[in-house]
XYZ file of C-alpha atoms in Angstrom:
726
model
C 150.945 137.516 135.575
C 153.354 136.176 132.965
C 156.837 137.706 133.345
C 159.906 137.913 131.093
C 161.387 135.144 133.213
C 158.481 132.926 132.286
C 158.967 133.741 128.627
C 162.728 132.946 128.799
C 162.048 129.650 130.536
C 159.933 128.830 127.473
C 162.741 129.592 125.072
C 161.505 133.085 124.086
C 163.768 136.064 124.023
C 162.960 139.363 125.621
C 162.305 141.045 122.259
C 160.081 138.187 121.211
C 158.082 138.505 124.422
C 157.671 142.209 123.843
C 156.503 141.449 120.301
C 153.847 139.071 121.701
C 152.625 141.804 124.062
C 152.310 144.241 121.192
C 150.473 141.741 118.915
C 147.929 140.781 121.582
C 147.637 144.119 123.318
C 147.762 142.251 126.546
C 149.792 139.670 128.465
C 149.262 136.072 127.429
C 148.250 133.494 130.006
C 150.428 130.449 130.645
C 148.661 128.270 128.011
C 148.947 130.961 125.411
C 152.636 131.491 126.258
C 153.127 127.756 125.753
C 151.524 127.978 122.349
C 153.671 130.921 121.297
C 156.837 129.182 122.571
C 156.422 126.138 120.363
C 155.043 127.924 117.284
C 157.796 130.497 117.465
C 160.503 127.892 118.163
C 163.174 127.362 115.537
C 161.773 123.873 114.962
C 158.298 125.072 113.909
C 158.806 128.677 112.626
C 162.135 128.327 110.776
C 162.770 131.899 111.971
C 166.441 131.782 111.193
C 166.386 129.877 107.888
C 163.129 131.027 106.180
C 164.647 133.951 104.244
C 167.430 131.758 102.907
C 165.340 128.663 102.095
C 163.530 130.710 99.465
C 166.675 130.442 97.290
C 166.197 126.723 96.755
C 164.579 125.559 93.481
C 161.233 123.936 94.235
C 159.556 123.487 90.859
C 160.054 121.123 87.954
C 158.263 119.158 85.283
C 157.456 116.282 87.697
C 156.673 118.253 90.889
C 153.131 117.954 92.088
C 153.492 119.225 95.705
C 156.434 121.425 96.844
C 157.459 122.674 100.255
C 154.788 123.737 102.703
C 152.755 120.595 103.039
C 153.513 117.561 105.203
C 155.590 116.025 102.408
C 156.492 116.719 98.798
C 155.189 114.790 95.843
C 156.398 114.044 92.279
C 154.643 112.428 89.267
C 156.118 109.010 88.406
C 153.758 108.192 85.518
C 150.787 105.914 85.256
C 148.676 108.264 87.376
C 150.866 107.626 90.380
C 152.773 109.987 92.710
C 155.804 109.422 94.889
C 155.426 111.267 98.184
C 158.532 111.691 100.368
C 160.273 113.734 103.017
C 163.310 113.662 105.307
C 163.397 114.956 108.924
C 165.633 115.033 111.958
C 165.275 113.634 115.448
C 168.631 114.638 116.682
C 168.181 115.941 120.208
C 165.682 113.256 121.334
C 168.010 110.550 119.972
C 170.958 111.828 121.974
C 168.896 111.903 125.168
C 167.100 108.544 124.683
C 168.506 106.868 121.519
C 166.033 103.986 121.071
C 162.813 106.040 121.512
C 164.319 109.140 119.874
C 165.156 107.260 116.700
C 161.981 105.135 116.724
C 159.684 108.115 117.046
C 161.646 109.881 114.322
C 160.768 107.008 111.972
C 157.095 107.047 113.152
C 156.880 110.784 112.594
C 158.202 110.825 109.082
C 155.959 107.906 108.147
C 152.921 109.884 109.362
C 154.005 112.864 107.339
C 153.836 110.605 104.249
C 150.585 108.731 104.866
C 148.818 111.861 106.007
C 149.116 112.841 102.298
C 147.236 109.708 101.347
C 150.405 107.719 100.372
C 151.182 104.237 101.623
C 154.831 104.174 102.841
C 156.911 101.773 100.714
C 160.548 102.438 101.653
C 162.781 104.324 104.110
C 166.377 105.532 104.303
C 168.422 106.984 107.124
C 171.364 109.323 107.520
C 173.253 108.940 110.795
C 176.154 110.700 112.463
C 177.920 109.557 115.624
C 180.938 110.640 117.564
C 184.309 108.982 117.143
C 184.191 105.167 117.423
C 186.190 105.140 120.672
C 184.097 107.706 122.493
C 182.533 106.480 125.751
C 178.936 107.075 124.561
C 179.165 106.012 120.916
C 178.480 102.254 121.415
C 175.382 102.962 123.520
C 174.098 105.559 121.081
C 174.703 103.530 117.986
C 172.951 100.433 119.338
C 170.026 102.467 120.642
C 169.518 104.389 117.408
C 169.902 101.387 115.181
C 167.570 99.352 117.415
C 164.937 102.112 117.428
C 164.922 102.478 113.632
C 164.766 98.723 113.198
C 162.061 98.281 115.733
C 159.648 100.912 114.297
C 160.292 100.230 110.623
C 160.158 96.459 110.937
C 156.956 96.531 112.925
C 155.372 98.891 110.381
C 156.307 96.559 107.569
C 158.173 99.281 105.701
C 161.578 98.239 104.338
C 164.637 100.320 105.263
C 166.527 99.997 101.989
C 169.561 102.247 102.346
C 171.350 105.034 104.197
C 174.672 106.359 105.341
C 176.551 106.356 108.617
C 179.615 108.326 109.559
C 181.734 108.783 112.689
C 183.573 112.001 113.629
C 184.570 113.764 116.910
C 182.353 116.757 116.034
C 179.302 114.550 116.852
C 180.597 113.381 120.242
C 178.042 115.480 122.111
C 175.330 115.797 119.518
C 174.508 112.941 117.209
C 172.362 113.257 114.093
C 169.437 110.960 113.235
C 167.848 111.909 109.965
C 165.114 109.651 108.552
C 163.412 109.554 105.157
C 160.297 107.790 103.965
C 158.795 107.330 100.518
C 155.181 106.524 99.804
C 152.950 106.089 96.815
C 149.470 107.214 95.977
C 147.351 108.254 92.995
C 148.064 111.721 91.634
C 144.432 112.777 92.000
C 144.112 111.474 95.553
C 146.725 113.493 97.436
C 145.406 114.924 100.737
C 146.483 118.222 102.245
C 146.615 119.648 105.740
C 143.893 122.332 105.367
C 141.036 123.253 107.679
C 138.595 124.228 104.986
C 134.803 124.815 105.258
C 133.545 126.983 108.100
C 131.377 124.881 110.356
C 133.020 121.636 109.400
C 133.735 119.317 112.360
C 137.330 118.682 113.600
C 138.224 115.173 114.689
C 141.037 113.768 116.726
C 142.018 110.168 115.899
C 144.669 107.663 116.947
C 146.177 107.221 120.435
C 145.340 109.072 123.563
C 147.326 112.116 124.703
C 149.843 111.739 127.500
C 152.450 113.929 129.043
C 155.346 112.602 126.936
C 157.092 114.949 124.589
C 155.926 118.219 126.176
C 158.211 120.981 124.942
C 159.915 118.615 122.488
C 159.848 121.291 119.779
C 161.381 123.851 122.146
C 164.112 121.448 123.245
C 164.985 120.849 119.561
C 165.795 124.597 119.349
C 168.365 124.489 122.164
C 172.014 123.402 122.424
C 173.038 120.665 124.763
C 174.854 121.198 128.042
C 176.341 118.739 130.521
C 173.593 116.653 132.195
C 170.911 117.312 129.554
C 170.242 113.534 129.426
C 167.835 114.392 132.245
C 165.452 115.818 129.607
C 164.154 112.311 128.894
C 160.469 113.379 129.666
C 160.639 115.628 126.579
C 161.251 112.546 124.352
C 158.143 110.867 122.916
C 157.368 107.186 123.288
C 156.250 105.399 120.196
C 154.095 102.320 119.475
C 154.604 101.055 115.942
C 151.841 98.543 116.143
C 149.392 101.332 116.968
C 150.781 103.378 114.131
C 150.234 100.467 111.748
C 146.553 100.428 112.779
C 146.423 104.231 112.331
C 147.921 103.930 108.825
C 145.301 101.418 107.741
C 142.485 103.345 109.330
C 143.463 106.657 107.736
C 143.811 105.108 104.253
C 140.407 103.420 104.665
C 138.727 106.653 105.809
C 140.430 108.569 102.899
C 138.796 106.158 100.488
C 135.258 107.096 101.798
C 135.705 110.756 100.777
C 135.019 111.859 104.323
C 138.341 113.683 104.880
C 138.589 117.348 103.832
C 141.946 118.020 105.490
C 144.296 115.938 107.586
C 147.592 116.544 109.487
C 149.892 114.555 111.684
C 150.283 115.787 115.228
C 154.070 115.934 115.097
C 156.346 118.606 116.568
C 154.244 120.752 118.957
C 151.404 118.222 118.712
C 147.820 119.409 118.679
C 148.966 123.072 118.662
C 150.969 122.946 115.422
C 148.487 120.706 113.563
C 145.583 122.992 114.471
C 147.401 126.263 113.659
C 149.004 125.074 110.427
C 145.716 123.606 109.076
C 143.872 126.778 109.876
C 146.583 128.979 108.441
C 146.705 127.198 105.080
C 142.918 127.726 104.670
C 142.766 131.256 106.127
C 140.290 130.068 108.812
C 140.165 129.607 112.545
C 139.655 126.597 114.743
C 137.763 126.185 118.009
C 138.984 123.304 120.117
C 137.408 121.718 123.229
C 140.192 120.284 125.407
C 137.758 118.286 127.472
C 136.835 116.184 124.369
C 140.425 115.215 123.556
C 141.088 111.548 124.382
C 143.674 111.357 127.209
C 145.607 108.493 128.771
C 146.522 110.384 131.960
C 144.415 112.111 134.545
C 144.069 115.787 135.264
C 145.867 116.972 132.214
C 145.641 120.719 131.665
C 145.016 122.519 128.425
C 148.667 123.582 128.460
C 149.766 119.956 128.644
C 147.334 118.702 126.095
C 148.167 121.367 123.559
C 151.928 120.891 123.905
C 152.085 117.133 124.269
C 153.911 115.285 121.471
C 152.393 111.864 122.145
C 152.743 109.713 119.125
C 150.355 108.079 116.625
C 147.804 110.933 116.466
C 146.097 112.765 113.629
C 143.866 115.821 113.284
C 141.137 115.704 110.642
C 138.593 118.122 109.193
C 135.548 115.972 108.140
C 132.734 116.364 105.701
C 129.736 116.678 108.077
C 127.559 114.505 105.820
C 130.054 111.656 106.187
C 131.028 112.153 109.841
C 129.599 108.768 110.816
C 132.409 107.127 108.812
C 134.974 108.312 111.388
C 133.478 106.230 114.197
C 132.818 103.227 111.986
C 136.367 103.068 110.680
C 138.246 103.896 113.861
C 136.131 101.588 116.006
C 136.899 98.806 113.523
C 140.648 99.431 113.975
C 140.262 99.835 117.769
C 141.659 103.389 117.873
C 140.581 106.431 119.833
C 138.514 109.049 118.042
C 136.567 112.108 119.107
C 134.990 115.193 117.687
C 136.959 117.930 119.422
C 136.135 121.111 117.509
C 134.966 123.034 114.548
C 136.282 125.232 111.725
C 135.507 128.896 112.255
C 135.847 132.151 110.342
C 137.405 133.899 113.373
C 141.002 133.586 112.176
C 141.842 132.563 115.792
C 142.810 129.463 117.659
C 140.221 129.285 120.387
C 140.636 126.662 123.080
C 137.928 125.828 125.612
C 138.497 124.027 128.937
C 135.661 123.308 131.378
C 133.521 125.757 129.529
C 136.094 128.617 129.749
C 138.124 130.207 126.922
C 141.717 129.422 128.021
C 143.461 130.355 124.753
C 142.466 132.903 122.153
C 145.229 133.700 119.715
C 145.223 135.062 116.094
C 146.433 132.340 113.759
C 148.620 134.710 111.821
C 150.325 135.811 114.979
C 151.514 132.278 115.350
C 152.549 131.821 111.676
C 153.243 134.785 109.407
C 153.948 137.148 112.323
C 156.517 134.727 113.808
C 160.026 136.246 114.011
C 162.059 136.166 110.880
C 165.758 136.715 111.475
C 168.539 137.725 109.072
C 171.194 136.864 111.530
C 174.707 138.282 111.144
C 177.275 136.051 109.412
C 180.947 136.050 108.705
C 183.287 133.536 107.062
C 184.670 130.773 109.177
C 188.432 131.200 109.419
C 189.973 127.697 109.522
C 193.311 127.300 111.212
C 196.084 126.115 108.857
C 196.175 122.375 108.853
C 198.282 119.608 107.346
C 197.438 119.560 103.646
C 199.365 116.534 102.450
C 200.750 113.147 103.561
C 204.553 113.147 103.742
C 205.332 109.577 102.961
C 203.742 106.547 101.282
C 202.794 103.945 103.917
C 205.728 101.674 104.537
C 203.591 98.672 103.764
C 200.974 99.897 101.281
C 199.388 96.429 100.997
C 198.745 96.211 104.756
C 197.589 99.861 104.821
C 194.990 99.004 102.150
C 193.593 96.251 104.357
C 193.499 98.452 107.488
C 192.053 101.337 105.536
C 189.097 99.241 104.313
C 188.347 98.434 107.937
C 188.344 102.001 109.168
C 185.059 103.324 110.682
C 183.973 105.541 107.796
C 184.780 103.099 105.013
C 183.938 99.630 106.336
C 180.770 97.628 105.709
C 177.519 98.791 107.266
C 176.109 95.256 107.194
C 176.132 95.095 111.004
C 173.605 97.980 110.846
C 171.406 97.236 107.847
C 171.121 93.536 108.622
C 168.909 94.618 111.579
C 166.452 96.232 109.160
C 163.894 94.173 107.194
C 164.820 95.549 103.777
C 162.876 92.916 101.827
C 159.464 93.167 103.485
C 156.698 93.701 100.824
C 159.178 92.065 98.287
C 159.577 95.173 96.202
C 163.189 95.931 96.929
C 165.040 95.353 93.684
C 168.504 96.520 94.850
C 169.308 95.806 98.467
C 171.799 97.665 100.696
C 175.321 97.145 99.464
C 174.357 95.906 95.989
C 174.450 99.234 94.161
C 174.997 102.914 94.693
C 171.258 103.481 95.184
C 168.358 101.362 96.344
C 165.731 100.459 93.753
C 162.048 99.954 94.627
C 159.519 98.242 92.339
C 156.327 100.270 91.833
C 153.043 99.431 90.180
C 152.706 98.517 86.513
C 152.643 101.585 84.390
C 154.749 103.690 86.787
C 158.476 104.006 86.782
C 160.437 101.973 89.329
C 162.220 104.345 91.709
C 165.821 104.711 92.896
C 166.622 106.331 96.235
C 169.851 107.662 97.637
C 170.941 109.900 100.526
C 174.282 111.693 100.971
C 176.250 114.281 102.806
C 180.036 114.433 102.959
C 180.093 116.400 106.173
C 183.837 117.175 106.278
C 183.670 118.614 102.788
C 180.885 120.934 103.838
C 182.881 122.015 106.916
C 185.948 122.799 104.851
C 183.954 124.837 102.269
C 180.207 124.988 102.942
C 179.226 126.260 99.459
C 181.409 123.807 97.514
C 180.730 121.029 100.013
C 176.889 121.413 99.459
C 177.537 121.156 95.730
C 179.467 117.979 96.350
C 176.546 116.709 98.438
C 173.950 117.145 95.716
C 176.398 115.825 93.090
C 177.247 112.672 95.037
C 173.631 111.865 95.696
C 172.439 112.331 92.136
C 175.556 110.519 90.838
C 174.576 107.505 92.940
C 171.194 107.591 91.115
C 172.961 107.809 87.796
C 175.076 104.726 88.552
C 171.950 102.613 88.606
C 170.448 104.396 85.553
C 167.999 106.660 87.357
C 167.232 110.322 86.588
C 166.264 112.594 89.518
C 162.621 113.572 89.834
C 162.973 115.554 93.085
C 164.733 115.700 96.426
C 164.318 116.541 100.033
C 166.882 118.030 102.416
C 167.619 117.953 106.082
C 169.859 120.880 107.050
C 171.724 120.126 110.288
C 173.876 122.953 111.659
C 175.269 124.265 114.967
C 174.313 127.403 116.876
C 173.154 130.053 114.382
C 173.621 132.883 116.848
C 177.290 132.466 116.099
C 178.054 134.412 112.831
C 180.391 131.690 111.578
C 177.711 129.008 111.898
C 175.178 131.271 110.211
C 177.639 131.767 107.354
C 177.927 128.002 107.019
C 174.129 127.756 106.726
C 173.794 130.468 104.121
C 176.739 129.238 102.019
C 175.485 125.658 102.114
C 171.934 126.646 100.998
C 173.302 128.721 98.134
C 175.628 125.933 97.022
C 172.835 123.382 97.160
C 170.515 125.689 95.233
C 173.064 126.079 92.413
C 173.743 122.361 92.198
C 169.989 121.531 92.236
C 169.337 123.904 89.367
C 172.185 122.575 87.170
C 171.532 118.949 88.010
C 167.765 119.429 87.491
C 166.752 118.204 90.941
C 164.108 120.375 92.592
C 163.678 120.230 96.321
C 160.074 119.432 97.230
C 160.325 119.557 100.997
C 162.684 119.260 103.923
C 163.690 120.140 107.418
C 166.064 122.411 109.281
C 167.741 121.378 112.477
C 169.800 124.082 114.248
C 171.462 124.400 117.628
C 173.231 121.048 117.173
C 175.970 121.818 119.630
C 177.125 120.567 122.993
C 179.216 122.484 125.623
C 179.815 125.147 122.937
C 181.143 122.632 120.373
C 179.208 122.758 117.073
C 178.762 119.774 114.851
C 180.131 119.833 111.310
C 177.578 121.452 109.015
C 175.623 118.463 107.659
C 173.054 119.328 104.979
C 171.657 115.836 104.337
C 170.241 115.376 100.881
C 167.977 112.546 99.644
C 166.893 112.196 95.992
C 164.317 110.065 94.254
C 164.864 109.112 90.595
C 162.966 107.379 87.840
C 164.604 104.246 86.537
C 165.671 103.873 82.911
C 165.162 100.684 81.012
C 168.108 98.797 82.473
C 169.845 98.744 85.871
C 173.268 97.499 86.865
C 175.074 96.869 90.182
C 178.308 98.245 91.487
C 180.133 94.864 91.317
C 182.362 93.674 88.483
C 180.784 90.806 86.514
C 183.447 88.729 84.821
C 187.171 88.292 84.405
C 188.627 90.024 81.414
C 186.481 93.093 81.657
C 188.255 96.401 81.504
C 188.321 98.742 84.471
C 187.803 102.384 83.433
C 187.542 105.595 85.415
C 185.374 108.189 83.629
C 184.617 111.835 84.495
C 187.192 114.268 85.631
C 190.910 113.548 85.283
C 192.292 112.412 88.578
C 194.292 115.045 90.502
C 196.519 113.599 93.220
C 196.486 116.929 95.074
C 192.787 116.494 95.823
C 193.276 115.397 99.393
C 191.308 118.101 101.177
C 188.540 116.596 103.440
C 189.631 113.109 102.193
C 189.406 110.071 104.333
C 193.087 109.258 103.608
C 194.280 112.598 104.986
C 192.200 112.069 108.109
C 193.361 108.525 108.748
C 196.996 109.315 108.142
C 197.281 112.805 109.661
C 194.065 113.403 111.632
C 193.623 116.518 109.450
C 190.924 117.633 107.025
C 193.345 119.908 105.159
C 192.739 123.467 103.946
C 191.399 123.206 100.378
C 188.371 121.392 99.027
C 188.516 120.317 95.365
C 186.196 122.514 93.352
C 183.413 120.770 91.489
C 182.430 121.671 87.949
C 178.636 121.132 87.897
C 178.316 121.217 84.129
C 180.977 118.490 83.952
C 179.096 116.553 86.631
C 175.917 116.825 84.625
C 177.694 115.455 81.561
C 179.092 112.597 83.622
C 175.659 111.593 84.936
C 174.107 111.783 81.460
C 177.017 109.801 80.079
C 176.799 106.894 82.487
C 173.031 106.608 81.953
C 173.607 106.379 78.180
C 176.376 103.768 78.657
C 173.969 101.682 80.713
C 171.105 102.064 78.239
C 173.381 101.155 75.364
C 174.507 98.041 77.227
C 178.188 99.028 76.949
C 179.052 98.732 80.676
C 178.613 95.907 83.161
C 178.998 97.828 86.459
C 179.310 101.366 87.797
C 180.286 102.778 91.172
C 180.698 106.306 92.334
C 184.266 107.205 93.261
C 184.030 109.353 96.421
C 185.117 108.552 100.013
C 188.443 106.759 100.003
C 189.076 107.398 96.326
C 189.780 104.861 93.614
C 191.070 102.198 95.980
C 187.914 101.970 98.056
C 185.643 102.104 95.007
C 187.619 99.333 93.407
C 187.663 97.026 96.466
C 183.931 97.564 96.897
C 183.417 96.529 93.293
C 185.367 93.362 93.874
C 183.972 92.237 97.260
C 181.583 89.255 97.127
C 182.482 88.489 93.466
C 185.358 86.094 93.893
C 187.283 88.177 91.297
C 190.300 90.430 91.496
C 191.990 93.140 89.501
C 195.309 93.910 87.817
C 196.085 97.587 87.489
C 198.768 98.224 84.890
C 198.263 101.640 83.349
C 199.266 103.794 86.255
C 202.523 105.772 86.198
C 201.989 108.183 89.133
C 205.058 108.822 91.314
C 202.899 108.564 94.438
C 200.618 105.489 94.351
C 198.986 106.383 97.668
C 197.750 109.813 96.645
C 196.574 108.411 93.279
C 194.588 105.630 94.995
C 193.173 107.700 97.793
C 192.666 111.246 96.541
C 188.974 112.358 96.258
C 188.810 114.200 92.952
C 185.083 114.810 92.399
C 182.873 113.753 89.416
C 184.390 110.305 88.781
C 182.712 106.912 88.240
C 184.511 103.632 88.133
C 183.062 101.321 85.464
C 183.780 97.845 84.146
C 183.206 97.057 80.474
C 183.667 94.029 78.104
C 186.958 94.340 76.125
C 185.049 94.448 72.895
C 183.161 97.553 73.990
C 186.346 99.451 74.839
C 186.675 101.517 71.668
C 182.992 102.490 71.468
C 182.843 103.425 75.070
C 185.966 105.585 74.805
C 184.586 107.478 71.834
C 181.255 108.129 73.578
C 182.896 109.273 76.816
C 185.573 111.473 75.292
C 184.034 112.761 72.071
C 180.314 113.119 72.847
C 180.593 114.129 76.548
C 184.065 115.583 76.707
C 185.098 113.555 79.802
C 188.329 111.931 80.949
C 188.731 108.186 80.160
C 191.385 106.542 82.314
C 192.003 102.884 81.512
C 193.310 101.491 84.799
C 193.544 97.780 84.147
C 191.327 94.689 83.979
C 189.279 92.297 86.133
C 191.285 89.149 86.839
C 190.112 85.624 87.765
C 192.546 85.545 90.672
C 190.914 87.233 93.754
C 193.809 89.639 94.351
C 194.327 93.337 94.057
C 197.538 93.862 92.012
C 199.308 97.090 91.304
C 203.011 96.855 90.546
C 204.696 95.370 93.604
C 201.556 95.805 95.716
C 199.489 92.643 96.034
C 196.564 92.237 98.410
C 194.342 89.186 98.782
C 190.763 90.386 98.336
C 189.673 88.032 101.184
C 191.964 89.877 103.693
C 190.636 93.254 102.755
C 187.053 92.031 102.748
C 187.343 90.542 106.217
C 188.703 93.844 107.543
C 185.905 95.645 105.769
C 183.172 93.362 107.104
C 184.468 93.376 110.741
C 185.075 97.132 110.910
C 181.990 97.752 113.067
C 181.771 94.313 114.769
C 183.024 95.496 118.123
C 180.651 98.515 118.130
C 177.338 96.878 117.261
């Protein structure tokens, strides 16, 4: 007899267990309890976030598939679609960083190719604890190694990403991964179990005991000693996934597949239930027919296993022979394990007995939906300003460029094969966004991912606006216009009203920014309970956008001596130090006030820089964000052999001018002869600030009044910033 203690051990609350009893009119058996526990977990049901996610804009002129499928899709012209999604693998990566990160990459790739799209590029968004923490080096190396291993073996380039370090992630790192694929617009596959009587096939690798209760674990906070949960972490095989990718795409071309879904979180259970739910049908599954790689596995274990590299398919019975032909060719497991029914139930047979009989809607639409209480987070008063200019500003500039959140990520991205398939047009570090070549007739695509976590922590609504603006601004800097985006909402324990408030505010801020910046969200992920020993992470709503390239692209780097250095957008406000890297480095404070962002001004800025690029008025463009003008300028100069001479600055505090993080600014370089025309366009057509800072010099030095820094010194500090860690 199942008890409330059994239910609690499966992550269900007392009220949820009572709800199950009322729905069924009986007590579930252990297998059924396991199915409820994963389908009603936060990871699968989105029970805390569902009512708020509906506020996000999900439609637009290019949107083909919005939220609800395995991945979203947008039209890129030429009869082609870009299919993409971002997901988290946070808890598994903290417990076992290599396999946790690797299987995160494998899972997101399956989400894309289950739609019929061949993966062509990946991004990542990573958060680790402070650089000096005892676990950080182990976690960084494991995660980076896992991402590199899986992506490189699959032959999918990892073309960009972001990495930040902060004490709030000491006990709970974040590993968010994104994959983009391409397919024909009229050949997108969906995860639907249509056609009563149609056979259901299992393909890929055999099922083992790895990953059981992975979805439930992802809905819990960490406590001391939780590293012992390694058995809940899946083990991936990228070479097997490569075979699975090719086999699935080949079978899709035969017309045999009616519906297909990756066995991701909650494995066979979630894929079966979700496919049946979308079609309004039922499924009958024979556990004995499921390929297994371990002996004496029970129905409970098979249903909840999260073994990797597996797919569930509904097949046209007239073309069923194609399954065996294709999967035998690729030396993969396959089996007919069930049938589509009109019962509306998930029926599972084991040794001829019915061991699970649950209404599909009880596992989906009847899942709990919580409007949890929320209240504003009351921040303690913190240091808001820096008292004095650094005694040696030149030396500080060098040290600042080598700090963990500003230094080069080359130690990380050099482990990724970002040129495989030779379609990477802008590599990591070359521009504000990666650019991927597509097929003739379709637009080349720009990709970027962002989340200024401290800004979101200081003001979740405004910080989420900053997140969307920074990401789409990065696209604008390479002359791309957003087609769509995907999010990955990472937050702490939502049972705390303050954390729930962060989530609600961030979603509403993101929704407003997406509407104004014309960037619909076509899919995403929510990861809650990111906390350890009652310490919650900073709210980190990761945001990745895909844009269509204009006719011309540029890099972030200055091109030639004599060019003018201009800051366009909002006029710089030296009081904008809230959540800045400078305030953190100098005072270990994030301040009290986040600069407000004007989204209409941001939209004008992005439109303006795209026009400047199209009109061939500017040579380079770089978003001015973390670290302010100083960091953006140094990054524009590195690798070029050039320097700068800043002469048009009369601020009483050079440090706050250089390091403040006023939003909506882009640092550009332009030929001298284009100065007047550019100024007129920026100021008169777009109503933006035009700050002429100085010029590019042939001498590789940073000069500002009495401050002089050799670019080579700053570049060495920047390049070596993570050397001791990776």
